[in-house]
Coordinates of C-alpha atoms in Angstrom, one line a residue:
Chain A
M1 CA 83.4 96.8 122.2
V2 CA 84.6 93.4 121.0
K3 CA 83.1 90.0 122.0
T4 CA 85.1 86.8 122.3
Q5 CA 83.7 83.4 122.9
L6 CA 85.5 80.7 124.9
R7 CA 84.6 77.1 125.8
I8 CA 85.4 76.0 129.3
I9 CA 87.3 72.8 129.6
Y10 CA 88.1 70.5 132.7
G11 CA 91.5 72.1 132.8
D12 CA 89.9 75.5 133.6
T13 CA 88.0 74.1 136.6
D14 CA 89.0 73.2 140.1
Q15 CA 87.6 70.8 142.6
M16 CA 85.0 73.3 143.7
G17 CA 83.4 72.4 140.4
V18 CA 83.8 75.9 139.0
V19 CA 86.4 77.8 136.9
Y20 CA 89.5 78.5 138.9
Y21 CA 89.8 82.2 139.7
A22 CA 93.2 82.8 138.0
N23 CA 91.9 81.5 134.7
Y24 CA 89.7 84.7 134.2
L25 CA 93.0 86.5 133.6
R26 CA 93.7 84.0 130.8
F27 CA 90.3 84.8 129.4
F28 CA 91.0 88.5 129.6
E29 CA 94.2 88.0 127.6
A30 CA 92.5 86.0 124.9
A31 CA 89.8 88.7 124.8
R32 CA 92.2 91.7 124.4
N33 CA 94.1 89.8 121.7
E34 CA 90.8 89.5 119.8
W35 CA 90.0 93.2 120.5
F36 CA 93.3 94.1 118.7
R37 CA 92.5 91.6 115.9
A38 CA 89.0 93.1 115.5
K39 CA 90.7 96.5 115.0
G40 CA 92.8 95.1 112.2
A41 CA 95.9 94.9 114.4
R42 CA 97.7 92.2 116.4
W43 CA 98.9 92.6 119.9
R44 CA 102.3 91.5 118.8
E45 CA 102.6 94.1 116.2
S46 CA 103.1 96.7 118.9
E47 CA 106.4 94.9 119.4
S48 CA 107.5 94.3 115.9
D49 CA 106.1 97.5 114.3
Y50 CA 106.7 100.0 117.1
G51 CA 109.3 98.5 119.4
I52 CA 107.0 98.9 122.4
Y53 CA 105.6 96.4 124.9
L54 CA 102.4 96.6 126.9
P55 CA 103.0 94.6 130.1
V56 CA 100.2 94.4 132.7
A57 CA 100.6 96.9 135.5
E58 CA 97.4 96.1 137.3
A59 CA 94.7 93.4 137.0
K60 CA 91.4 93.2 138.9
V61 CA 88.5 90.7 138.8
N62 CA 85.1 90.8 140.6
Y63 CA 83.6 87.4 140.6
K64 CA 79.7 87.4 140.5
R65 CA 78.6 83.9 139.4
P66 CA 80.8 80.8 138.7
A67 CA 81.5 79.7 135.1
L68 CA 81.1 75.9 134.8
Y69 CA 82.6 73.1 132.7
D70 CA 81.5 73.1 129.1
D71 CA 80.0 76.6 129.3
L72 CA 80.4 78.8 126.3
I73 CA 81.3 82.1 127.8
E74 CA 81.6 85.5 126.2
V75 CA 84.0 88.2 127.1
E76 CA 83.1 91.8 126.2
T77 CA 86.2 94.0 126.0
R78 CA 86.3 97.8 125.9
L79 CA 89.2 100.1 125.7
G80 CA 88.9 102.3 128.8
D81 CA 91.3 105.1 129.8
L82 CA 93.9 105.8 127.1
G83 CA 96.8 107.9 128.4
L84 CA 100.0 108.9 126.7
A85 CA 101.9 105.9 128.0
S86 CA 99.2 103.6 129.5
L87 CA 95.9 102.1 128.6
R88 CA 93.2 100.2 130.3
F89 CA 90.8 97.5 129.1
D90 CA 87.5 96.7 130.8
Y91 CA 86.0 93.2 130.6
R92 CA 82.6 91.7 131.3
V93 CA 82.3 87.9 131.3
L94 CA 78.8 86.6 130.4
R95 CA 77.1 83.3 130.0
G96 CA 74.1 84.2 127.9
T97 CA 72.7 87.2 129.7
D98 CA 74.2 86.2 133.1
L99 CA 77.0 88.4 134.2
L100 CA 79.7 86.1 135.6
A101 CA 82.6 88.5 136.3
L102 CA 83.8 92.0 135.8
G103 CA 87.4 93.2 135.6
H104 CA 90.0 95.4 134.1
T105 CA 93.7 95.4 133.2
V106 CA 96.0 98.4 133.1
H107 CA 99.0 98.2 130.7
A108 CA 102.1 100.4 130.6
C109 CA 103.8 101.3 127.4
V110 CA 107.4 100.5 127.7
S111 CA 110.5 100.2 125.5
H112 CA 112.4 96.9 125.0
E113 CA 114.6 98.0 127.8
G114 CA 111.6 98.4 130.1
N115 CA 111.5 102.2 130.2
I116 CA 108.2 104.0 130.1
R117 CA 107.5 105.5 126.7
E118 CA 104.7 107.5 125.1
F119 CA 102.7 105.6 122.5
P120 CA 103.9 106.2 119.0
E121 CA 101.4 108.7 117.4
E122 CA 100.3 106.3 114.7
L123 CA 99.5 103.6 117.3
L124 CA 97.7 106.2 119.4
E125 CA 95.5 107.1 116.5
R126 CA 94.7 103.5 115.8
L127 CA 93.8 102.9 119.5
R128 CA 91.6 106.0 119.5
A129 CA 89.8 104.9 116.4
G130 CA 89.3 101.5 118.0
R131 CA 87.2 102.8 120.8
Chain B
M1 CA 102.0 87.4 158.6
V2 CA 103.1 84.2 157.0
K3 CA 105.8 83.7 154.4
T4 CA 105.7 81.1 151.6
Q5 CA 108.5 80.3 149.3
L6 CA 107.9 79.3 145.7
R7 CA 110.3 78.3 142.9
I8 CA 109.5 79.7 139.4
I9 CA 109.4 77.1 136.6
Y10 CA 109.3 77.4 132.8
G11 CA 105.6 76.6 133.0
D12 CA 105.0 79.8 135.0
T13 CA 106.7 82.1 132.4
D14 CA 105.5 83.3 129.0
Q15 CA 107.4 84.4 125.9
M16 CA 108.0 87.9 127.4
G17 CA 110.6 85.9 129.5
V18 CA 108.7 86.8 132.7
V19 CA 106.1 85.1 134.9
Y20 CA 102.7 85.2 133.2
Y21 CA 100.4 87.6 135.1
A22 CA 97.6 85.1 135.9
N23 CA 100.1 82.9 137.8
Y24 CA 100.3 85.4 140.6
L25 CA 96.8 84.4 141.6
R26 CA 98.1 80.8 141.8
F27 CA 100.9 82.0 144.1
F28 CA 98.3 83.9 146.2
E29 CA 96.3 80.7 146.6
A30 CA 99.4 78.7 147.6
A31 CA 100.3 81.4 150.1
R32 CA 96.9 81.6 151.8
N33 CA 96.8 77.8 152.1
E34 CA 100.1 78.1 154.0
W35 CA 98.7 81.0 156.1
F36 CA 95.9 78.6 157.3
R37 CA 98.4 75.8 157.8
A38 CA 100.7 78.1 159.9
K39 CA 97.7 78.9 162.1
G40 CA 97.2 75.2 162.7
A41 CA 94.3 74.9 160.3
R42 CA 93.7 73.8 156.8
W43 CA 91.8 75.8 154.2
R44 CA 89.8 72.7 153.5
E45 CA 88.7 72.2 157.1
S46 CA 86.4 75.2 156.7
E47 CA 84.5 72.9 154.4
S48 CA 84.6 69.6 156.3
D49 CA 84.4 71.1 159.9
Y50 CA 82.1 74.0 159.4
G51 CA 80.2 73.3 156.2
I52 CA 81.3 76.7 154.8
Y53 CA 83.2 77.7 151.7
L54 CA 85.3 80.7 151.0
P55 CA 85.1 81.5 147.3
V56 CA 87.0 84.5 145.9
A57 CA 84.7 87.5 145.4
E58 CA 87.5 89.9 144.3
A59 CA 91.1 89.6 143.3
K60 CA 93.6 92.4 142.5
V61 CA 97.3 92.4 141.6
N62 CA 99.7 95.4 141.1
Y63 CA 102.7 94.3 139.2
K64 CA 105.9 96.1 140.1
R65 CA 108.9 94.1 138.8
P66 CA 108.8 90.8 136.8
A67 CA 109.5 87.5 138.5
L68 CA 111.9 85.4 136.4
Y69 CA 112.5 81.7 135.6
D70 CA 114.2 79.9 138.5
D71 CA 113.6 82.7 141.0
L72 CA 112.9 81.7 144.5
I73 CA 110.1 84.1 145.4
E74 CA 108.5 84.7 148.8
V75 CA 104.8 85.6 149.3
E76 CA 104.0 87.5 152.5
T77 CA 100.3 86.9 153.5
R78 CA 98.3 88.9 156.0
L79 CA 94.7 88.7 157.1
G80 CA 93.2 92.1 156.3
D81 CA 89.5 93.0 156.9
L82 CA 87.6 90.3 158.8
G83 CA 83.8 90.9 158.6
L84 CA 81.0 88.7 159.8
A85 CA 80.7 86.9 156.5
S86 CA 83.8 87.9 154.5
L87 CA 87.5 88.3 154.9
R88 CA 90.4 89.7 152.9
F89 CA 94.0 88.6 152.5
D90 CA 96.8 91.0 151.5
Y91 CA 99.9 89.7 149.7
R92 CA 103.3 91.0 148.9
V93 CA 105.5 89.1 146.5
L94 CA 109.3 89.5 147.0
R95 CA 112.5 88.3 145.5
G96 CA 115.0 89.0 148.3
T97 CA 114.2 92.6 149.2
D98 CA 112.8 93.5 145.8
L99 CA 109.0 94.0 145.8
L100 CA 107.6 92.2 142.7
A101 CA 103.9 92.6 143.2
L102 CA 101.2 93.5 145.7
G103 CA 97.7 92.2 145.8
H104 CA 94.6 91.1 147.7
T105 CA 91.8 88.7 147.6
V106 CA 88.3 89.1 149.2
H107 CA 86.5 85.9 150.1
A108 CA 82.8 85.5 151.0
C109 CA 81.6 83.0 153.5
V110 CA 78.9 80.8 151.9
S111 CA 77.0 77.7 152.7
H112 CA 77.2 74.6 150.5
E113 CA 74.2 75.9 148.7
G114 CA 76.0 79.2 147.9
N115 CA 74.1 81.4 150.4
I116 CA 76.0 84.1 152.4
R117 CA 76.5 82.9 155.9
E118 CA 78.2 84.4 159.0
F119 CA 81.4 82.7 160.1
P120 CA 80.9 80.1 162.8
E121 CA 81.9 81.7 166.1
E122 CA 84.7 79.1 166.6
L123 CA 86.2 79.8 163.2
L124 CA 85.9 83.6 163.7
E125 CA 87.9 83.2 167.0
R126 CA 90.6 81.2 165.2
L127 CA 90.8 83.7 162.4
R128 CA 91.1 86.6 164.9
A129 CA 93.8 84.8 166.8
G130 CA 95.6 84.3 163.6
R131 CA 96.1 88.0 162.8
Chain C
M1 CA 118.0 59.9 141.8
V2 CA 116.7 63.2 143.1
K3 CA 113.5 63.8 145.1
T4 CA 111.4 67.0 144.8
Q5 CA 108.4 67.8 147.1
L6 CA 105.4 69.7 145.8
R7 CA 102.3 70.9 147.5
I8 CA 99.0 70.5 145.6
I9 CA 96.8 73.6 145.4
Y10 CA 93.2 74.1 144.2
G11 CA 94.6 75.5 140.9
D12 CA 96.2 72.1 140.2
T13 CA 92.9 70.2 140.6
D14 CA 89.8 70.0 138.3
Q15 CA 86.2 69.3 139.0
M16 CA 86.8 65.6 139.2
G17 CA 88.3 66.5 142.6
V18 CA 91.8 65.3 141.5
V19 CA 94.9 66.8 140.0
Y20 CA 94.3 67.7 136.3
Y21 CA 96.3 65.4 134.1
A22 CA 98.4 68.0 132.3
N23 CA 99.8 69.3 135.6
Y24 CA 101.9 66.2 136.0
L25 CA 104.1 67.6 133.2
R26 CA 104.5 70.8 135.2
F27 CA 105.6 68.6 138.2
F28 CA 108.1 66.8 135.9
E29 CA 109.6 70.1 134.9
A30 CA 109.9 71.3 138.5
A31 CA 111.5 67.9 139.3
R32 CA 114.1 67.9 136.5
N33 CA 115.1 71.5 137.4
E34 CA 115.8 70.2 140.9
W35 CA 117.7 67.2 139.5
F36 CA 120.0 69.7 137.7
R37 CA 120.3 71.9 140.9
A38 CA 121.1 68.8 143.0
K39 CA 123.9 68.1 140.5
G40 CA 125.3 71.6 141.1
A41 CA 124.0 72.9 137.8
R42 CA 121.0 74.8 136.6
W43 CA 118.8 73.8 133.7
R44 CA 119.3 77.3 132.3
E45 CA 123.1 77.1 132.4
S46 CA 123.0 74.7 129.4
E47 CA 121.8 77.8 127.5
S48 CA 124.1 80.5 128.9
D49 CA 127.2 78.3 129.3
Y50 CA 127.0 76.0 126.3
G51 CA 124.6 77.7 123.9
I52 CA 122.4 74.6 123.7
Y53 CA 118.8 74.0 124.5
L54 CA 117.0 70.9 125.6
P55 CA 113.4 71.1 124.3
V56 CA 111.1 68.2 125.0
A57 CA 110.8 65.8 122.1
E58 CA 108.5 63.3 123.9
A59 CA 106.5 63.1 127.1
K60 CA 104.5 60.3 128.6
V61 CA 102.6 59.8 131.8
N62 CA 100.9 56.7 133.2
Y63 CA 98.3 57.6 135.9
K64 CA 97.9 55.1 138.7
R65 CA 96.2 56.9 141.6
P66 CA 94.9 60.5 141.7
A67 CA 96.8 63.2 143.6
L68 CA 94.5 65.3 145.7
Y69 CA 94.2 68.9 147.0
D70 CA 96.7 69.7 149.7
D71 CA 98.7 66.5 149.1
L72 CA 102.4 66.8 149.6
I73 CA 103.7 64.7 146.7
E74 CA 107.2 63.6 145.9
V75 CA 108.7 63.3 142.4
E76 CA 111.7 60.9 142.0
T77 CA 113.8 61.8 139.0
R78 CA 116.4 59.7 137.3
L79 CA 118.5 60.3 134.3
G80 CA 117.7 57.5 131.9
D81 CA 119.2 57.0 128.4
L82 CA 122.0 59.5 127.7
G83 CA 122.9 59.7 124.0
L84 CA 125.2 62.0 122.1
A85 CA 122.5 64.5 121.3
S86 CA 119.5 63.4 123.5
L87 CA 118.7 62.4 127.0
R88 CA 115.8 61.0 128.9
F89 CA 114.5 61.5 132.4
D90 CA 112.3 59.0 134.2
Y91 CA 109.9 60.2 136.9
R92 CA 107.9 58.5 139.7
V93 CA 105.2 60.5 141.6
L94 CA 104.5 59.3 145.1
R95 CA 102.4 60.3 148.1
G96 CA 104.1 58.6 150.9
T97 CA 104.6 55.1 149.6
D98 CA 101.7 55.2 147.2
L99 CA 102.7 55.4 143.6
L100 CA 100.5 58.0 141.8
A101 CA 102.1 58.2 138.4
L102 CA 105.0 57.1 136.3
G103 CA 106.4 59.0 133.3
H104 CA 109.3 60.1 131.2
T105 CA 110.5 63.0 129.0
V106 CA 113.0 62.8 126.2
H107 CA 115.0 65.9 125.4
A108 CA 116.9 66.8 122.2
C109 CA 120.1 68.8 122.4
V110 CA 119.8 71.7 119.9
S111 CA 121.6 74.9 119.0
H112 CA 120.0 78.3 119.3
E113 CA 119.0 77.9 115.7
G114 CA 117.2 74.6 116.4
N115 CA 119.7 72.3 114.8
I116 CA 120.5 69.0 116.5
R117 CA 123.9 69.2 118.2
E118 CA 126.0 66.8 120.2
F119 CA 126.3 67.6 123.9
P120 CA 129.5 69.5 124.7
E121 CA 132.0 67.1 126.2
E122 CA 132.1 69.0 129.5
L123 CA 128.3 68.9 129.9
L124 CA 128.3 65.2 128.9
E125 CA 130.8 64.5 131.7
R126 CA 128.6 66.3 134.2
L127 CA 125.5 64.5 133.1
R128 CA 127.3 61.1 133.3
A129 CA 128.6 61.9 136.8
G130 CA 125.0 62.9 137.7
R131 CA 123.6 59.5 137.2
Chain D
M1 CA 87.9 62.4 112.7
V2 CA 86.9 65.7 114.3
K3 CA 88.9 69.0 113.9
T4 CA 89.1 71.6 116.6
Q5 CA 90.7 75.0 116.2
L6 CA 92.4 76.8 119.0
R7 CA 94.1 80.2 119.2
I8 CA 97.4 80.3 121.1
I9 CA 97.7 83.1 123.8
Y10 CA 100.7 84.4 125.8
G11 CA 99.5 82.3 128.7
D12 CA 100.1 79.1 126.6
T13 CA 103.8 80.0 125.9
D14 CA 106.9 79.9 128.0
Q15 CA 110.1 81.9 127.9
M16 CA 111.5 79.7 125.1
G17 CA 109.0 81.6 123.0
V18 CA 107.0 78.5 122.2
V19 CA 103.9 76.7 123.6
Y20 CA 104.8 75.1 126.9
Y21 CA 104.8 71.3 126.6
A22 CA 102.1 70.6 129.2
N23 CA 99.6 72.7 127.4
Y24 CA 99.3 70.2 124.5
L25 CA 97.4 68.0 127.0
R26 CA 95.0 70.9 127.5
F27 CA 94.5 71.1 123.7
F28 CA 93.9 67.3 123.6
E29 CA 91.2 67.7 126.3
A30 CA 89.5 70.5 124.4
A31 CA 89.7 68.4 121.2
R32 CA 88.1 65.3 122.7
N33 CA 85.3 67.3 124.2
E34 CA 84.6 68.6 120.7
W35 CA 84.9 65.0 119.3
F36 CA 82.0 64.0 121.7
R37 CA 80.1 67.2 120.8
A38 CA 80.4 66.4 117.1
K39 CA 79.0 63.0 117.7
G40 CA 75.9 64.6 119.3
A41 CA 77.1 63.8 122.8
R42 CA 78.8 65.6 125.6
W43 CA 81.8 64.3 127.6
R44 CA 79.9 65.0 130.8
E45 CA 76.9 63.1 129.8
S46 CA 78.8 59.9 130.4
E47 CA 78.6 60.9 134.0
S48 CA 75.1 62.1 134.3
D49 CA 73.5 59.6 131.9
Y50 CA 75.5 56.5 132.6
G51 CA 77.2 57.0 135.9
I52 CA 80.6 56.3 134.5
Y53 CA 83.8 58.4 134.4
L54 CA 86.6 58.3 131.8
P55 CA 89.7 59.3 133.7
V56 CA 93.0 59.4 131.8
A57 CA 95.1 56.3 132.4
E58 CA 97.9 57.2 129.9
A59 CA 98.9 60.3 127.9
K60 CA 101.7 60.7 125.4
V61 CA 102.9 63.5 123.2
N62 CA 105.6 63.6 120.5
Y63 CA 106.7 67.2 119.8
K64 CA 107.7 67.8 116.2
R65 CA 107.6 71.6 115.6
P66 CA 106.8 74.4 118.2
A67 CA 103.4 76.1 118.2
L68 CA 103.8 79.9 118.6
Y69 CA 102.0 82.8 120.1
D70 CA 98.9 83.8 118.1
D71 CA 99.0 80.6 116.0
L72 CA 95.6 79.2 115.0
I73 CA 96.2 75.5 115.5
E74 CA 94.0 72.6 114.6
V75 CA 93.7 69.4 116.5
E76 CA 92.5 66.3 114.6
T77 CA 91.0 63.7 116.9
R78 CA 90.3 60.1 116.2
L79 CA 88.8 57.4 118.3
G80 CA 91.5 54.6 118.4
D81 CA 91.2 51.3 120.3
L82 CA 87.8 50.8 121.8
G83 CA 87.7 48.0 124.4
L84 CA 85.0 46.9 126.8
A85 CA 86.2 49.1 129.5
S86 CA 88.7 51.5 127.9
L87 CA 89.2 53.6 124.9
R88 CA 91.9 55.6 123.2
F89 CA 92.0 58.9 121.4
D90 CA 94.7 59.8 118.9
Y91 CA 95.5 63.4 118.2
R92 CA 97.4 65.3 115.5
V93 CA 98.2 69.0 116.1
L94 CA 98.6 71.0 112.9
R95 CA 99.3 74.6 111.9
G96 CA 98.1 74.7 108.3
T97 CA 99.7 71.6 106.8
D98 CA 102.7 71.6 109.3
L99 CA 102.5 68.7 111.8
L100 CA 103.4 70.2 115.2
A101 CA 102.7 67.2 117.5
L102 CA 101.2 63.7 117.7
G103 CA 99.8 62.1 120.8
H104 CA 97.2 59.9 122.4
T105 CA 95.3 59.5 125.6
V106 CA 93.9 56.2 127.0
H107 CA 90.9 56.4 129.2
A108 CA 89.5 53.8 131.6
C109 CA 85.8 53.4 132.2
V110 CA 85.1 53.5 135.9
S111 CA 82.2 53.8 138.3
H112 CA 81.7 56.7 140.6
E113 CA 83.5 54.6 143.2
G114 CA 86.5 54.2 140.9
N115 CA 86.0 50.6 140.0
I116 CA 86.6 49.4 136.4
R117 CA 83.3 49.0 134.6
E118 CA 82.3 47.8 131.1
F119 CA 80.9 50.6 128.9
P120 CA 77.1 50.6 129.0
E121 CA 75.9 48.9 125.7
E122 CA 74.1 52.1 124.6
L123 CA 77.3 54.2 125.0
L124 CA 79.4 51.6 123.3
E125 CA 77.0 51.7 120.3
R126 CA 77.3 55.5 120.1
L127 CA 81.1 55.3 120.4
R128 CA 81.3 52.7 117.7
A129 CA 79.0 54.7 115.4
G130 CA 81.3 57.7 116.1
R131 CA 84.3 56.2 114.6

């Protein structure tokens, strides 16, 4: 599990005075980038090193408590299901010990042309080790 | 069912050359605003007229095909489950006849103080009529 | 001069209850896309037809009055200075007759490799005609 | 002068493969929040402590080199002109020693009702000390 800290700015909020709901998907992206970095990899290397892409096939968020302007939030990221050609990340957004949101993203493994491909064995090993 | 057309700009895309996944939640918001407007209401009136708010409790998107720069997309919005204190909207994002994405949002009915409240009877009638 | 209408959503606002200042640059982009479309062209065609790009070299906004949630705003776009390898667009953002903001963007004409290039003569003619 | 580091995500980029031009204004906001924090204050305290707001009256960006996905950029923020009822911040965006962008924002000091107000003396002292 990898933790990523993010500071909320005005541009993240809406006129309800809380973080706009779409921005949690931005936080999830920042968090899975850091998950890869913490594993000694970079999200982008999947493209340059292996010629594969990991587009989002599904995203879900459950909103529990609002994040507010100037909050320092923490996103906990875990690798969930890891298939031959897809993977899932699970996220928990916290402010201190308060759970603000839960969610997940599912990513397909595709070639540059957009066809489903199995993960290269080497990447699969790295992902398994990263759990 | 209410249809909303939206034009994709550079600012909606990312360097994969497709619309960034979080922006579909922006499109959903624009679409449910138009659903209300088509029913002769405004999303905001729930606040000023009834003193209630409809924050998002859950959001989900399934991504089928990417939306691209300069696409004119259409979001079809339907009112799904309508409970005493919550409602759900279902969305389909299309480019012509191509289905690009499916999703839903669930909204709780809360007071200004954030407590769960039943929908006012008058609003409930309007929502039912809107189906 | 070309007019573009845009509807403000929650996602455009911040917790001050007004449109977040960065979003005016999104509105400007939508508006200059429509300027090109109104001239029978598409922004992107400069890339596919002429092999040139028009990245933003400078952007400025003067904020006069706030745009609000659910406003239907109008952006008036004019082609300003047109040099051999750069151009400028001027924008006025209005709600009805109220002036909300003024601004401009300056764009360089560059090759795919990022070198400054003169506009192709054919494109220059079209831009001049578009004034 | 206060430095703020920011990590570029996919959601910051557009299909040109570089950071979308509007997002620099988000970076500027994050950076001036940190400027205030570094001075032992918080942007928001101007509201709760002094009843004043600092809306943006003008924003300008000059784009020199593109910021890219996964870049760790640094924003240098300086307090520029400090008037009785307005102030200006100047920003430099760097990647290592490469200058990516320059810009500024001008902020008016207004009351909750939106009327121009002089800075409270105490805040003015803190701002002057912060230079």
